Amino acid sequence: MKKWIPAAAGLVTGLMAATVFFADFSPGPTGEAAKDTANKSNAEKVYVPFGEKDDYYLFASGGHSGQMFIYGVPSMRHIRTVPVFSPDSATGYGFDTHSKEMMGGYTWGDLHHPAFSETDGDYDGKYMFATDVGNSRAAAMNLETFTVRDIINVPNTSGPHCAAFVTQNTEYMFLPTRFAVPIGSEYADLDDYSTKYRGVMSAVTFDQNKEKLNIAYQVALPPWSYDLSDAGKKMSADWAVMTTYNTEEATTNLEINASQADRDFIVLFNWKELEKMVADGQYDDVTGQKMIFPEKHKGGIYLVPVAKSPHGVDVTPDGTRFIASGKLAPAMTVFSFEKAFAAIEAQDFSGERNGIPIINYDSIVEREVNPENALGPLHTQFDDKGMAYTTMFITSEIVKWDPNTGETLDRVPVQYSPGHSVAAEGDTVAPDGKYLVALNKIAKDSYLSVGPSHPESMQLIDISGKMEVIQSAPVNPEPHYAQMIKADKIKTITVYPKDEKNPNATYEQDKTKIVRNGNKVDVYGIAMRSKFIFDSKAKRPDTIEVNEGDHVTIHLTNIDFDQDITHGFAINGYDLNIEVQPGQVNTVEFVADKAGTFPLYCTNFCSALHQEMTGYFLVKPKK
Ligand code: CUK
Ligand code: CUA
């Protein structure tokens, strides 16, 4: 492998040149000048002058941090961390009533695959979905506010790693399980694995008006591990695919035992047909879910044999093919949807497993692609010309190849061991080309050392000509996957609109009040520059006084309808902190179980008198 020169070295000299360059050429890299980047130095290609914005948003999954990291491309600047499955004191997430309820009592999550909502196969910029492998949940994030609006627990599915991938018009996202468990997660002897365990897939819908996720139905697949999935597009829009491993049904030492068979399977299913089966009552009621048992409720699901333990499976932008990556077999296998449909029509099957027909491999495979000396293919992305880019985990590189011919077109080393990569608008029917970001698992010598544990690394690759790594950015664990969307598709709001119907909202100072009902205390307060008002008529409007053991609910309305004036609310020693963004109404609930005197204060710097934005929380001891 070629010796890698750290991007930072080139950047220092490059930046000096860039300053001069952009002084002469407006409007800079986000405007017209960006079109002709071929001769610019790498530093110039990624330099976004202060005051100008990046061309793309990059949403990188935060893995076992449970969060989502938002970056700008091409600068690769980290803009924001949005908490999804883990609490976050910086934003009060997991402390206020709504987010705490959504968390369902969990304190961490393992976020793998983010997915944008789609309209006609294109990112529509409205929502972002993600799943939690650690505690089996799914979440929906609103992109006007970059806040999570709903989280559901997915029963019968343990670790929905294989998701979230949405269908062309966000009809569904499919959440197949990584770990097979008995239905309802009941106790069952592992000797009964093949008969009592199942690999359940959930079909989840999202109601945009109510901002609610819902499980439409589930499918009790064989007790295998389901790894990655992708939804069909255009001609294959009614279909979805997912890879499997451990079709050996091993229950211990999977490293060896789940890699015995030469072939595992891709599950190919028609969700329109499954939807119809459910409408026709072709399911069993199990643990409150509509469960399809393929051995009993026939149709709509097929198996495609594929080289052992595949990892990624990706549908081409035109929807005509799906490509499986080998992991243990150094090849990408290209399958034709058209041929698969014909084989299903002709019942061209070579057998069945658990009542699911196995499609004849030879009838639908187009080619096995094996670039010279490339090892460990994991995931494939596409550019605007339909060319494929596959990450090679073992040989640390991206290989560009032509799905029509199998020909290798280009390769570039990355540092090191990429898992996924993400292309600009890469999962849509019309990727942009231009940029690809390699999400590397190992960073080793790339950044200043912070001890034995290194950050992960994201590397920006210019794919407009010969592939070239042009920027490198450290990232917290662990970007399993990411989504890159054109910046102008996302329309954020700057303040929350007034919600007069909200019974918890208080927009006028003289409407603030503290209401006692037995041992229940409700505070309807205001946060504004630079004070809290909990009861404007009280001797000290910024003090809340309760009795030990009271159940306290504090509703706070931020009446600063001004961009970027966010207030925080914390009570010293009470382990709580919430945020109220401009115009927002937020609630925090707790039991005043500690008697004493506790200062309360605004945690978010909001004005020159932010330090004065304090008060007292007094808790009278029980006699
Ligand atoms: S996975 Cu393939 S490298 Cu998508 Cu969770 Cu991490
Ligand atoms: Cu309000 Cu600081």
mmCIF file of N, CA and C in Angstrom, residues 12 69 113 120 155 158 172 199 202 233 279 289 306 409 412 461 475 493 497 507 536 598:
data_model
loop_
_atom_site.group_PDB
_atom_site.id
_atom_site.type_symbol
_atom_site.label_atom_id
_atom_site.label_comp_id
_atom_site.label_asym_id
_atom_site.label_seq_id
_atom_site.Cartn_x
_atom_site.Cartn_y
_atom_site.Cartn_z
ATOM 1 N N VAL A 12 -2.039 22.894 5.749
ATOM 2 C CA VAL A 12 -1.480 24.134 6.272
ATOM 3 C C VAL A 12 -1.040 25.041 5.127
ATOM 4 N N PHE A 69 -24.181 12.224 14.654
ATOM 5 C CA PHE A 69 -23.250 13.345 14.472
ATOM 6 C C PHE A 69 -23.531 14.027 13.140
ATOM 7 N N HIS A 113 -27.663 2.331 11.491
ATOM 8 C CA HIS A 113 -27.925 2.801 10.126
ATOM 9 C C HIS A 113 -28.981 3.891 10.060
ATOM 10 N N ASP A 120 -40.774 9.515 -3.780
ATOM 11 C CA ASP A 120 -40.394 9.064 -5.130
ATOM 12 C C ASP A 120 -38.925 8.622 -5.209
ATOM 13 N N PRO A 155 -40.962 -5.194 19.798
ATOM 14 C CA PRO A 155 -41.038 -6.488 20.468
ATOM 15 C C PRO A 155 -40.658 -7.628 19.521
ATOM 16 N N SER A 158 -34.694 -8.752 18.392
ATOM 17 C CA SER A 158 -33.576 -8.419 19.271
ATOM 18 C C SER A 158 -32.407 -7.840 18.494
ATOM 19 N N TYR A 172 -42.746 2.080 4.456
ATOM 20 C CA TYR A 172 -42.275 1.229 5.537
ATOM 21 C C TYR A 172 -40.778 1.400 5.746
ATOM 22 N N GLY A 199 -36.139 -15.461 13.892
ATOM 23 C CA GLY A 199 -35.529 -14.187 13.501
ATOM 24 C C GLY A 199 -36.626 -13.273 12.977
ATOM 25 N N SER A 202 -39.725 -6.758 11.543
ATOM 26 C CA SER A 202 -40.871 -5.886 11.781
ATOM 27 C C SER A 202 -41.017 -4.892 10.641
ATOM 28 N N LYS A 233 -36.074 -0.176 -5.704
ATOM 29 C CA LYS A 233 -36.344 1.132 -6.288
ATOM 30 C C LYS A 233 -36.981 0.923 -7.657
ATOM 31 N N ALA A 279 -53.834 -7.793 5.266
ATOM 32 C CA ALA A 279 -55.189 -7.270 5.047
ATOM 33 C C ALA A 279 -56.201 -8.414 4.915
ATOM 34 N N GLN A 289 -49.063 -8.703 18.239
ATOM 35 C CA GLN A 289 -48.611 -8.311 16.901
ATOM 36 C C GLN A 289 -49.232 -9.217 15.845
ATOM 37 N N VAL A 306 -26.266 -17.230 -1.534
ATOM 38 C CA VAL A 306 -25.186 -16.272 -1.787
ATOM 39 C C VAL A 306 -23.949 -16.762 -1.040
ATOM 40 N N LEU A 409 -12.596 -0.035 -12.150
ATOM 41 C CA LEU A 409 -12.327 1.235 -12.822
ATOM 42 C C LEU A 409 -11.289 2.074 -12.092
ATOM 43 N N VAL A 412 -8.747 3.491 -4.418
ATOM 44 C CA VAL A 412 -8.018 4.470 -3.623
ATOM 45 C C VAL A 412 -7.841 3.915 -2.203
ATOM 46 N N ILE A 461 -13.741 11.720 -0.070
ATOM 47 C CA ILE A 461 -13.112 11.358 -1.340
ATOM 48 C C ILE A 461 -13.814 12.103 -2.469
ATOM 49 N N VAL A 475 -13.947 11.207 14.279
ATOM 50 C CA VAL A 475 -15.354 11.111 14.666
ATOM 51 C C VAL A 475 -15.445 10.140 15.837
ATOM 52 N N ILE A 493 -36.340 25.338 11.174
ATOM 53 C CA ILE A 493 -36.987 26.546 11.704
ATOM 54 C C ILE A 493 -35.996 27.197 12.669
ATOM 55 N N PRO A 497 -42.927 28.035 16.727
ATOM 56 C CA PRO A 497 -44.092 28.919 16.611
ATOM 57 C C PRO A 497 -44.906 28.889 17.900
ATOM 58 N N TYR A 507 -47.234 32.418 27.792
ATOM 59 C CA TYR A 507 -46.532 33.424 26.991
ATOM 60 C C TYR A 507 -46.512 34.801 27.653
ATOM 61 N N SER A 536 -45.410 35.542 38.812
ATOM 62 C CA SER A 536 -45.112 36.986 38.764
ATOM 63 C C SER A 536 -45.659 37.738 39.980
ATOM 64 N N PHE A 598 -31.646 24.745 47.260
ATOM 65 C CA PHE A 598 -30.966 24.383 46.019
ATOM 66 C C PHE A 598 -31.072 25.519 45.012
#
